[in-house]
Coordinates of C-alpha atoms (C1' of nucleotides) in Angstrom, one line a residue:
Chain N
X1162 CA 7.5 -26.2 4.4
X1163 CA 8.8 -25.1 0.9
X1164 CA 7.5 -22.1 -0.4
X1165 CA 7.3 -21.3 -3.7
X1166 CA 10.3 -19.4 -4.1
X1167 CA 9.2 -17.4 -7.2
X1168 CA 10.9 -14.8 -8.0
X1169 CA 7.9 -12.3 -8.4
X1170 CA 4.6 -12.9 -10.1
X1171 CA 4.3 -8.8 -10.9
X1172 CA 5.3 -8.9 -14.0
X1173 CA 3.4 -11.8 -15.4
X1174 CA 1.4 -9.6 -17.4
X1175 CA 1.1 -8.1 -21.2
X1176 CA 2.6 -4.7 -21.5
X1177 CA 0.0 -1.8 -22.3
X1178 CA -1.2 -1.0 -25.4
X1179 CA -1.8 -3.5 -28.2
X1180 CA -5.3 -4.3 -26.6
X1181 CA -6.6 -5.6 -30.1
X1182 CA -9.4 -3.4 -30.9
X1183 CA -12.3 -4.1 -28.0
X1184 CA -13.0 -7.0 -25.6
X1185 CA -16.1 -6.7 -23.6
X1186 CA -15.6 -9.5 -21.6
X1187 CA -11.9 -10.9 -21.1
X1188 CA -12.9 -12.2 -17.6
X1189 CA -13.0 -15.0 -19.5
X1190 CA -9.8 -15.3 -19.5
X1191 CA -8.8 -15.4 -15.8
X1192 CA -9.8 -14.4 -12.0
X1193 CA -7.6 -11.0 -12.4
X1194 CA -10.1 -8.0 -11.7
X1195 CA -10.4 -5.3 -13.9
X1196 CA -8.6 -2.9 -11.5
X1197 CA -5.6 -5.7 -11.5
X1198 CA -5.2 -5.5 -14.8
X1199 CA -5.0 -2.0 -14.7
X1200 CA -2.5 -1.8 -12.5
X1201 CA 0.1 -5.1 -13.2
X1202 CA 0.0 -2.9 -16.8
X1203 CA 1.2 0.1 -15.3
X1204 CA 3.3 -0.8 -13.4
X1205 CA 5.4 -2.9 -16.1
X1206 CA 5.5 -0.1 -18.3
X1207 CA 6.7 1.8 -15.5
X1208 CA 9.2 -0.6 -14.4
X1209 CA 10.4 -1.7 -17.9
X1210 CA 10.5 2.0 -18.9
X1211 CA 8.2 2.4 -21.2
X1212 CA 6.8 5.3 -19.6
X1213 CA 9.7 8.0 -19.4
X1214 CA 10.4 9.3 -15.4
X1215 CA 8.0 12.8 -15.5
X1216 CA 5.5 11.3 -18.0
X1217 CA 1.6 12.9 -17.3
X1218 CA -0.3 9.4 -17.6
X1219 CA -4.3 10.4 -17.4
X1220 CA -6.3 7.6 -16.4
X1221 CA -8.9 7.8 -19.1
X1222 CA -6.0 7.3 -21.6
X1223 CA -5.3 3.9 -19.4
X1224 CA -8.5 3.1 -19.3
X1225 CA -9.0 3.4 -23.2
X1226 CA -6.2 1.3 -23.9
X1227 CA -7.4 -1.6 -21.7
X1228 CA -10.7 -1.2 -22.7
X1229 CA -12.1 -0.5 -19.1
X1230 CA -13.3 2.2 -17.4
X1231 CA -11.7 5.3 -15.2
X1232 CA -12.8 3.4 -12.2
X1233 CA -10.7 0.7 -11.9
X1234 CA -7.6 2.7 -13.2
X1235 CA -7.9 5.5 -10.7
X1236 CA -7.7 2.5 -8.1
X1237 CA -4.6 0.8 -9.4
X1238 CA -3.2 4.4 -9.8
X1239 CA -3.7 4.7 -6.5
X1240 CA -1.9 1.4 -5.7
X1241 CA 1.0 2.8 -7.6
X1242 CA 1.3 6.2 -5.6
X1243 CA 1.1 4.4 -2.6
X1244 CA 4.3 2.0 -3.9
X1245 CA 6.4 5.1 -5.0
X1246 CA 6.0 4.6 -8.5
X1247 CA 3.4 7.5 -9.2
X1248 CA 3.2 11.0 -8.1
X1249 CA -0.7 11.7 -8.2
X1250 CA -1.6 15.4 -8.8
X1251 CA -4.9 15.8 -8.2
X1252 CA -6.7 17.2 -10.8
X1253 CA -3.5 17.3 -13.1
X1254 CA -2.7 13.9 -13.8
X1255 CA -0.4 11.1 -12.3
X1256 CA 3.3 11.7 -13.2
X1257 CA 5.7 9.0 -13.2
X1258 CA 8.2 9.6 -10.3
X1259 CA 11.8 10.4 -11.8
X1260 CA 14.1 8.5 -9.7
X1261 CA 17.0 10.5 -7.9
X1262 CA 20.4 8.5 -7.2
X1263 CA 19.4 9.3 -3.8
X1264 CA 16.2 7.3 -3.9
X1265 CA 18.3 4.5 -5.5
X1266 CA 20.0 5.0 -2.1
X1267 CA 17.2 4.5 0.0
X1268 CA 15.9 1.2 -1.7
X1269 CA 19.1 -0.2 -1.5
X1270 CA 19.2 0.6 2.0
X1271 CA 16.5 -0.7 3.0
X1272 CA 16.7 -3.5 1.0
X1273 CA 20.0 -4.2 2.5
X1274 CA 18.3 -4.3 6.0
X1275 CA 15.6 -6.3 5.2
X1276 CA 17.2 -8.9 3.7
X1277 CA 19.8 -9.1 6.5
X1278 CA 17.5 -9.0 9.3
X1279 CA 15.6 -12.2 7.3
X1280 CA 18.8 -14.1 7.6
X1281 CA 19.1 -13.6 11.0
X1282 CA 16.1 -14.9 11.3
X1283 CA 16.3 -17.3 9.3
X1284 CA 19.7 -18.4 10.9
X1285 CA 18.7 -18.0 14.9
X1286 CA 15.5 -19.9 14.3
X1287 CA 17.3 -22.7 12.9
X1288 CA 15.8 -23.3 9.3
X1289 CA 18.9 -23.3 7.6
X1290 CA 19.0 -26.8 6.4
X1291 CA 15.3 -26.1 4.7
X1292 CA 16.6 -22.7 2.5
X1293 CA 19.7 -24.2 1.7
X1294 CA 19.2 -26.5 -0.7
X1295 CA 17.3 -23.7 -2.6
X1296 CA 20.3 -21.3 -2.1
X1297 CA 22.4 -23.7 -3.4
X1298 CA 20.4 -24.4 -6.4
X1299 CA 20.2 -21.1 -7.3
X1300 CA 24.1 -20.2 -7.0
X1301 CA 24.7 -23.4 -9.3
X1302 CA 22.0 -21.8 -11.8
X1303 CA 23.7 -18.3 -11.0
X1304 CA 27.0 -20.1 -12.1
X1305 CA 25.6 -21.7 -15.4
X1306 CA 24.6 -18.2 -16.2
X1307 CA 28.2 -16.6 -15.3
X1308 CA 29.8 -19.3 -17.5
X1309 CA 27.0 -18.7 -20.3
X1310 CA 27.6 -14.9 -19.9
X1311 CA 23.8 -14.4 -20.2
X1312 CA 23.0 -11.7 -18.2
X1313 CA 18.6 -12.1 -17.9
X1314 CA 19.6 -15.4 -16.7
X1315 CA 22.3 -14.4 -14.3
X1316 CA 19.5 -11.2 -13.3
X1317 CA 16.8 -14.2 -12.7
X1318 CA 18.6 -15.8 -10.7
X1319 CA 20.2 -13.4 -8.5
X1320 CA 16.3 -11.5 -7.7
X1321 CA 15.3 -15.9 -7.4
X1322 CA 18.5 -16.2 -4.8
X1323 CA 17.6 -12.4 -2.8
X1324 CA 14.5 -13.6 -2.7
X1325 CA 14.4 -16.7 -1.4
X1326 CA 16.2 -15.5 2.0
X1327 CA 13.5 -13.2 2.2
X1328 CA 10.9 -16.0 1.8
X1329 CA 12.7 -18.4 4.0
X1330 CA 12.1 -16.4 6.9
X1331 CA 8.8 -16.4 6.7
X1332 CA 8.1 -12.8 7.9
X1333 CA 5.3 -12.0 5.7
X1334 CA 6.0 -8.2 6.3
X1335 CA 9.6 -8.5 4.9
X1336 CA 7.8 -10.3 2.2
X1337 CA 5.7 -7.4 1.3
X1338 CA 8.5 -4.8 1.9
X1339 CA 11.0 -6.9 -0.2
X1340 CA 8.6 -6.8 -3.3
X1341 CA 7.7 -3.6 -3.2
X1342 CA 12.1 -2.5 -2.7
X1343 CA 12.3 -5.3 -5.7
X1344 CA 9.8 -3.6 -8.0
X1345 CA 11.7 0.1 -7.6
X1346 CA 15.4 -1.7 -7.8
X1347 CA 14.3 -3.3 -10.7
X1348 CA 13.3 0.1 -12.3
X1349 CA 16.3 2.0 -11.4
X1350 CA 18.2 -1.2 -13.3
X1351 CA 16.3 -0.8 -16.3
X1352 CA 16.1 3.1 -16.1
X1353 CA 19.3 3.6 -15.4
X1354 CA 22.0 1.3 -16.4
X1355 CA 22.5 -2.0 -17.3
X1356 CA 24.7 -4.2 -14.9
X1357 CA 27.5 -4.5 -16.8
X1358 CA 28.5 -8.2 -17.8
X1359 CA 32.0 -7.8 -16.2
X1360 CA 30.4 -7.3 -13.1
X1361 CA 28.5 -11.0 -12.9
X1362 CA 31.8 -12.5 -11.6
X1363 CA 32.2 -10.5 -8.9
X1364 CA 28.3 -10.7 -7.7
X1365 CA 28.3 -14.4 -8.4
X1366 CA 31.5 -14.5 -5.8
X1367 CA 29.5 -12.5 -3.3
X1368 CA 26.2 -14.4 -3.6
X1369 CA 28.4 -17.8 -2.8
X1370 CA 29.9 -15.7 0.1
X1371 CA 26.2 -14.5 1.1
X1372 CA 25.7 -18.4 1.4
X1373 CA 28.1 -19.8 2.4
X1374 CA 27.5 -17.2 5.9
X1375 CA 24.1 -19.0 5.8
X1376 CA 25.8 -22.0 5.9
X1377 CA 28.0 -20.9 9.0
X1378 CA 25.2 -20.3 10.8
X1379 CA 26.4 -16.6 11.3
X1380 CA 24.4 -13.6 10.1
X1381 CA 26.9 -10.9 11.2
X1382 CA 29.1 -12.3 8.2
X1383 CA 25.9 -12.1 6.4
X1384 CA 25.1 -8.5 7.0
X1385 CA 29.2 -7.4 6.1
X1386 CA 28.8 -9.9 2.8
X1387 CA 25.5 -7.6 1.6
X1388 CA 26.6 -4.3 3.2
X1389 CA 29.6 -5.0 0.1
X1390 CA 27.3 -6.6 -2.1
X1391 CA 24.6 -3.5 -2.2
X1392 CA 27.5 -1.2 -2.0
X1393 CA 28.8 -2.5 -5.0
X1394 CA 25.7 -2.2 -6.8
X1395 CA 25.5 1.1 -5.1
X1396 CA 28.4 2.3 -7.3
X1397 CA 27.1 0.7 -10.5
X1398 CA 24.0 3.0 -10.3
Chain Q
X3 CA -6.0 -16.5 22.4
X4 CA -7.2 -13.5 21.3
X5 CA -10.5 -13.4 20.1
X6 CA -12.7 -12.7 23.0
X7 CA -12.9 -9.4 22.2
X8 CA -15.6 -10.0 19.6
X9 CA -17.6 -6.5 18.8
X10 CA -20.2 -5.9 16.6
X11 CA -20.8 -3.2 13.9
X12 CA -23.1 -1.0 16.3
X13 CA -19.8 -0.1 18.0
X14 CA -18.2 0.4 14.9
X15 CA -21.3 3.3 14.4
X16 CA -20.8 5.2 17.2
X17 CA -16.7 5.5 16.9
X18 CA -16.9 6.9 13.3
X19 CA -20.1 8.7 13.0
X20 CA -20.5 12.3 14.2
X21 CA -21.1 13.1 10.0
X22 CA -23.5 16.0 12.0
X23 CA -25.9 15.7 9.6
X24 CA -26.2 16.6 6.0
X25 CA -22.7 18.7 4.8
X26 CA -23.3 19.2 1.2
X27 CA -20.0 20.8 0.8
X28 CA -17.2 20.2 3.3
X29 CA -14.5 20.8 1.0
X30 CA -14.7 24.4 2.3
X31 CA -13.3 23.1 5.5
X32 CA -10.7 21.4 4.9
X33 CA -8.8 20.2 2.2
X34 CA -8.8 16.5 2.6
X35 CA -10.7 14.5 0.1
X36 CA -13.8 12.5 1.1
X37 CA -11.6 9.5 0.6
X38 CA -8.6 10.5 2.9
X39 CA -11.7 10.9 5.4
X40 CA -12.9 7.3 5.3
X41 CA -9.4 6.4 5.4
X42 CA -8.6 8.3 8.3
X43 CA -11.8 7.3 9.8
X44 CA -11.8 3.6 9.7
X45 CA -7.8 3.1 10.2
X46 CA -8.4 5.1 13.4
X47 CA -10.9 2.6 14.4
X48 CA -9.1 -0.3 13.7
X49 CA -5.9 0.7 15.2
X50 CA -8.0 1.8 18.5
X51 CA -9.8 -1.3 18.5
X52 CA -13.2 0.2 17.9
X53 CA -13.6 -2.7 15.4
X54 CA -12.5 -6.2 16.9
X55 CA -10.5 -8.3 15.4
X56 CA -12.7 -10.1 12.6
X57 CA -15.2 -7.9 12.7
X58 CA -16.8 -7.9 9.2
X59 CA -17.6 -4.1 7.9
X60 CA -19.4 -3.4 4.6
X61 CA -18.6 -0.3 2.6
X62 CA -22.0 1.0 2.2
X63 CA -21.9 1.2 6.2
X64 CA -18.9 3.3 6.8
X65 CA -19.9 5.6 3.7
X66 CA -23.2 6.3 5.0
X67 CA -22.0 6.8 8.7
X68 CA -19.3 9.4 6.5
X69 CA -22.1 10.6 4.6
X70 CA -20.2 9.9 1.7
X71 CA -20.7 7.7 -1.4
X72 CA -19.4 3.8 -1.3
X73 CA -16.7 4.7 -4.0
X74 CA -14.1 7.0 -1.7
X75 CA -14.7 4.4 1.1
X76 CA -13.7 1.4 -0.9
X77 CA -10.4 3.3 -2.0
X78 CA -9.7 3.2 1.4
X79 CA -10.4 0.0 2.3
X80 CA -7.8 -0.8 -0.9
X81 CA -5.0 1.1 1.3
X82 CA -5.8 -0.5 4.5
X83 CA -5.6 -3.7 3.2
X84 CA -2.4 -2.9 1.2
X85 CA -1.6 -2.0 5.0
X86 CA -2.5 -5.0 6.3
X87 CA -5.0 -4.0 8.6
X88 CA -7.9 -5.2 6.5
X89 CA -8.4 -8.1 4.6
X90 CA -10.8 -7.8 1.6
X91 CA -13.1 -11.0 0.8
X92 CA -14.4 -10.3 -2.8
X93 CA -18.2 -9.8 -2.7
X94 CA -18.2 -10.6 0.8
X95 CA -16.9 -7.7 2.7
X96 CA -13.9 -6.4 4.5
X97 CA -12.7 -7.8 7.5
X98 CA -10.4 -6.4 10.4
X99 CA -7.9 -8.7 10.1
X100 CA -7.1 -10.5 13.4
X101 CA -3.5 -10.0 14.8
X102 CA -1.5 -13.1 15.5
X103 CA 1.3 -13.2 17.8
X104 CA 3.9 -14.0 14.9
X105 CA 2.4 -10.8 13.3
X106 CA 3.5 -9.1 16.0
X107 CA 7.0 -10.9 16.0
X108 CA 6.9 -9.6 12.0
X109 CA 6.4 -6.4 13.0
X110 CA 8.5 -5.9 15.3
X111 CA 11.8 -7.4 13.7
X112 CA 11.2 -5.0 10.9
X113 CA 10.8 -2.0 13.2
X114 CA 14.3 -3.2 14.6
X115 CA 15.8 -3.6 11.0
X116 CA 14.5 -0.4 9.0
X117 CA 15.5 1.9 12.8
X118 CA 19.1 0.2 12.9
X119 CA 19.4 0.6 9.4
X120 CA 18.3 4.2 9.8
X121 CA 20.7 5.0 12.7
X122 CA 23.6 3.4 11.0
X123 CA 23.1 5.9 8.3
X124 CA 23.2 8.6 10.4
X125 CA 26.4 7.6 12.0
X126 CA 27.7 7.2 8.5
X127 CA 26.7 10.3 7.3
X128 CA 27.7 11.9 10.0
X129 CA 25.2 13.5 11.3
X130 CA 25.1 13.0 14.5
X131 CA 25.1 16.1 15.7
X132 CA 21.5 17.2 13.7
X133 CA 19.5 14.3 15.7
X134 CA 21.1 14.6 19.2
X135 CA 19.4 17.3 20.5
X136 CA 16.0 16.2 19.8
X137 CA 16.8 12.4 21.0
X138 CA 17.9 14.0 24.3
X139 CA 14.9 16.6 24.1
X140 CA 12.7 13.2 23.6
X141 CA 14.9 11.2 26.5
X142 CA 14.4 14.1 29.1
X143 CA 10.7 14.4 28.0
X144 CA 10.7 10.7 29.2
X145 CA 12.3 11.0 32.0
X146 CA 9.5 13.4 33.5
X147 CA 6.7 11.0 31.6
X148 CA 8.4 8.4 34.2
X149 CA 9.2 10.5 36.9
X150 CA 5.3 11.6 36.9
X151 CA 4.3 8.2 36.1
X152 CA 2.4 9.3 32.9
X153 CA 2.0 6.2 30.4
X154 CA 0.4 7.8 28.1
X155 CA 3.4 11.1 27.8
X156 CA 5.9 8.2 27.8
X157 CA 4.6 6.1 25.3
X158 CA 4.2 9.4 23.3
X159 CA 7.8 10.5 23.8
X160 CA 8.9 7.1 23.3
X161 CA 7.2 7.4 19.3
X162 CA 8.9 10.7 18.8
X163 CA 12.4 9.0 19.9
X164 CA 12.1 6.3 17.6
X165 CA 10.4 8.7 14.9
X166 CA 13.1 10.6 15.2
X167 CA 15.7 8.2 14.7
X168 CA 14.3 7.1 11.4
X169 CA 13.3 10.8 10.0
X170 CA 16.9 11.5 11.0
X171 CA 18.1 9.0 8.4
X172 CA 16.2 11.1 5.8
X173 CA 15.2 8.0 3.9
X174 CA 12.2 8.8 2.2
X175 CA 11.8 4.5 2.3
X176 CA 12.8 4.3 6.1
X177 CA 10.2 6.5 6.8
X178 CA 7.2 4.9 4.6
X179 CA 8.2 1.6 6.0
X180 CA 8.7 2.9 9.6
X181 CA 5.1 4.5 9.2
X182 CA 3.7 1.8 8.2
X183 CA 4.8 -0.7 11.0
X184 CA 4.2 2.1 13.7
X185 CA 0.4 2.3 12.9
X186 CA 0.2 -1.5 13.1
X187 CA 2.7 -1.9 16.4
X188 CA 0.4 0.8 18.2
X189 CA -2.8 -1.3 17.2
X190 CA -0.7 -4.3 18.8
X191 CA -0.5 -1.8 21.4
X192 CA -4.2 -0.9 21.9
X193 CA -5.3 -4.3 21.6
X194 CA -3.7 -7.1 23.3
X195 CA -1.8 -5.9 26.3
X196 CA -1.3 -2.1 27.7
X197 CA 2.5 -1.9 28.7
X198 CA 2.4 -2.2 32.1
X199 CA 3.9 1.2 33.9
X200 CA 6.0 -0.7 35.9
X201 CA 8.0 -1.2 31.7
X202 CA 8.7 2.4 31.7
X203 CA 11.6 2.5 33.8
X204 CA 13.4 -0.4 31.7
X205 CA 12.4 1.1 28.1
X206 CA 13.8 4.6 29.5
X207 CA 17.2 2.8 30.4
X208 CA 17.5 1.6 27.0
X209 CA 16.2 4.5 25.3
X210 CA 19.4 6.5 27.2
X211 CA 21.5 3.2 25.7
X212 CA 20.1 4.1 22.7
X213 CA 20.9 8.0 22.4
X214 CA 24.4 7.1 23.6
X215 CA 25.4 4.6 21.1
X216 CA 24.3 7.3 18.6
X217 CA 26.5 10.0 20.8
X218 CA 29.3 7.0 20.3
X219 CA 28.5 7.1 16.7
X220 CA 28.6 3.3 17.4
X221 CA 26.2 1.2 15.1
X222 CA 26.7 -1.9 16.0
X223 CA 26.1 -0.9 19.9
X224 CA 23.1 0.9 19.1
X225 CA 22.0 -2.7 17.1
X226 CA 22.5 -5.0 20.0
X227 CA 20.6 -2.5 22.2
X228 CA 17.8 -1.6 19.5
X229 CA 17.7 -5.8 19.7
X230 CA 17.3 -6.4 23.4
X231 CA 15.1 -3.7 23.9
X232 CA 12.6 -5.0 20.8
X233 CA 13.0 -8.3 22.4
X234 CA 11.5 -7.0 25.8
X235 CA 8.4 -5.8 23.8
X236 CA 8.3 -9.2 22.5
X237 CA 7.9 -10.2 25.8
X238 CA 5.1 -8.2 26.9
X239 CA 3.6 -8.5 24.0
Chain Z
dA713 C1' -36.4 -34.7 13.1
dC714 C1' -33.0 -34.2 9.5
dT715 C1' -31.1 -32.9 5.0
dC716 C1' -31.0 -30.8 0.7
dT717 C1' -32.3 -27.2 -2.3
dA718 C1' -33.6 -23.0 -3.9
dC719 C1' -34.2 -18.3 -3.3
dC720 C1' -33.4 -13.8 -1.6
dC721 C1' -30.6 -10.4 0.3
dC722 C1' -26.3 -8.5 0.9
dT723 C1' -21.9 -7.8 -0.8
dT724 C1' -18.4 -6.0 -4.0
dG725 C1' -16.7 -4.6 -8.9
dC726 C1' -17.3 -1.7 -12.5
dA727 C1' -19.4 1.7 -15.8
dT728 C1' -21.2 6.1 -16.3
dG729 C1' -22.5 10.9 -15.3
dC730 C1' -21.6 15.1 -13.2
dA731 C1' -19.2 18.8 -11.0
dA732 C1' -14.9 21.3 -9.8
dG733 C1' -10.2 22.7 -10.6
dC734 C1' -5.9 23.5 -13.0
dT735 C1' -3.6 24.7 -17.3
dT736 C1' -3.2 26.7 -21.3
dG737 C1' -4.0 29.2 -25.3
dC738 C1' -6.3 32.7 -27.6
dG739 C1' -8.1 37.2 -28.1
dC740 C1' -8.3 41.8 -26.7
dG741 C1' -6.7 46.1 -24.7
dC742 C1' -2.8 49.0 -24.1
Chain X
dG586 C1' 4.7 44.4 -29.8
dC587 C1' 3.4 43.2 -25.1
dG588 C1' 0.7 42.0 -21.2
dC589 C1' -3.5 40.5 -19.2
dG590 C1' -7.9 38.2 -18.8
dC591 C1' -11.2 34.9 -20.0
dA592 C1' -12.8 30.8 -21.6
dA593 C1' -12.3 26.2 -23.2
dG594 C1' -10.4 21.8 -22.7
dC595 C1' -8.3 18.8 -20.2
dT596 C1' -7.9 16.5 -15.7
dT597 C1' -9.5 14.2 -11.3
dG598 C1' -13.1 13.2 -7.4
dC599 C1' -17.2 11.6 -6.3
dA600 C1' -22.2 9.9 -6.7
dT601 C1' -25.1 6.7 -8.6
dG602 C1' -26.7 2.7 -11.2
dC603 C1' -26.2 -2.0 -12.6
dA604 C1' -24.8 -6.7 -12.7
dA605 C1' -22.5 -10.7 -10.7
dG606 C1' -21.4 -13.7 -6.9
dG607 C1' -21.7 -15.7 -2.0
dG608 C1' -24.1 -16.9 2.2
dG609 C1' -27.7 -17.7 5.0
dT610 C1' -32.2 -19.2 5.7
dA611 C1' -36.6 -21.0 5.0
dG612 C1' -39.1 -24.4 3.0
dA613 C1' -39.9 -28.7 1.0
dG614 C1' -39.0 -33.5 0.8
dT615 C1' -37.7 -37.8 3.1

DNA sequence: ACTCTACCCCTTGCATGCAAGCTTGCGCGC
DNA sequence: GCGCGCAAGCTTGCATGCAAGGGGTAGAGT
């Protein structure tokens, strides 16, 4: 019945670098493969930034830093091209992709249908009554974090809310679709700009709206609530 | 049900061999990578249904049927598994994972989502007019397919209309995601249920819907129809 | 006859070595 | 001074070798 409604396990993990010196065998220290690791690094870096849009990454320089070899680096770079985060260049080097407002475009787009088709699932197969009470848990957290004015809480909540509509329709494909739009939106926020504080209101008003259609039972609303909700954000960016 | 269909790996040797026998250096023909190759190779089996459903396949097999070494054919066993057409079992081997009925539901609400997402955008961009004559190049290309009672022309004229629809959206995301679900609706396709002929005449109707709520630059029209006609392939499938 | 155990084989995951290609920078000729 | 060519250094792509982990089976014990 209820799923976990985590938010998103991909950036669990320690950024790059600062791999104290070598450690031969840190399978100790969980189940995570080698090529794992490789990648959940990357990819934070890339998402939080670290690694400036156009950056030539090599994999041997990865592969140093986390003390493994090219092998399982070429793999998660791999992983990464295939998720729109990398350009690979063969026999260049992997280049982190440099986002164009029009890409920021497309993942909202898409992210805008996913999400609304989930609903409609969601609604005309009659769980309502088992996301709500998440929903609702999540706007009251999402309103704590207005009146707070903490924005990472406000931002954890609202990616927890998006995502648990996603989750509650059980569509494994939207699932997968949904994380991978996530990990890109979440880039172009950090890259980009920083939702502005002034703007939590406004979201938090539209995320009550989003559920409150859930509520009713009718996903058209839904969809016109998001199409204004991602249009906003839309602007932001 | 669908497990019945239960084949072995000897199958799986005949559809991807033809690695005529030693090529020391095939680079010279063709510029694909030894990787792409294994890739191409085994997704072409899967989505055929060379390989049954559950069928367990070892990459030491494939790479020596390719001639290859195991380490391009586990990259792509990574991709098609990021694909969801095979599911790897750490130290135990990859298997072709079996296709459930609610898969196919997944599938195919997404394929409704990104392709009304997509033709909304062209509506909204207005650009109409670019896509029309090649959706009414496709829809007279089916017409003949059902006049002459060719499945195979229609159901190849029936991928270029709904390809077309989502390259039209120029969404670089739309057409990943579209992609994607294509490869795994036509394995539906080639494994459970051919479309019976007698479907041709229906889907051709609704295609022509299709093109004319585009011609209406009507979104919401094209929606509802995209819905209905999605919902008939539910049926079949 | 039945069950439990131990072993062997097969599997992947990763490290390493080697070859090929692109870029770049330096030296040489003009 | 300027342009061109060559070579060196980087990069990836792939092959191979090694170790670790399951699974199945055969054998021993009851």
């Amino acid at each position: 019945m209820t799923e976990p409604i985590v938010a998103d396990a991909t950036t669990a993990s320690t950024a790059l670098g600062a791999t104290d010196a070598i450690a031969p065998d840190d399978r100790s220290a969980g189940a995570l493969t080698a090529a794992d690791r490789a990648y959940a690094a990357t990819k934070e870096s890339i998402i939080r930034g670290d690694l400036a849009s156009g950056a030539l990454l090599s994999e041997a320089v990865i592969a140093g830093e986390l003390g493994i070899s090219r092998t399982p680096v070429h793999e998660a770079f791999l992983r990464l091209a295939a998720e729109g985060l990398l350009t690979l260049e063969s026999r260049r080097g992997a280049v982190v992709r440099p986002l164009s407002p029009s890409e920021a475009d497309d993942v909202l787009e898409m992210r805008e249908a996913v999400e609304a088709a989930c609903a409609a699932r969601i609604i005309a197969s009659d769980r309502v009554d088992e996301v709500l009470p998440t929903l609702r848990s999540l706007l009251e957290e999402q309103r704590a974090a207005v009146a707070a004015d903490d924005l990472d809480r406000f931002i954890a909540a609202d990616d927890g809310l998006h995502a648990a509509v996603v989750a509650g329709a059980r569509n494994p494909v939207a699932s997968q679709f949904a994380t991978l739009l996530h990990d890109r939106q979440q880039r172009m926020r950090n890259l980009l700009i920083r939702v502005k504080a002034g703007q939590m209101a406004a979201a938090f008003d539209e995320h009550a709206a989003l559920v409150a259609a859930i509520e009713a039972r009718d996903a058209g609303e839904y969809a016109a609530v998001l199409r204004r909700h991602v249009d906003r954000n839309r602007g932001v960016l």
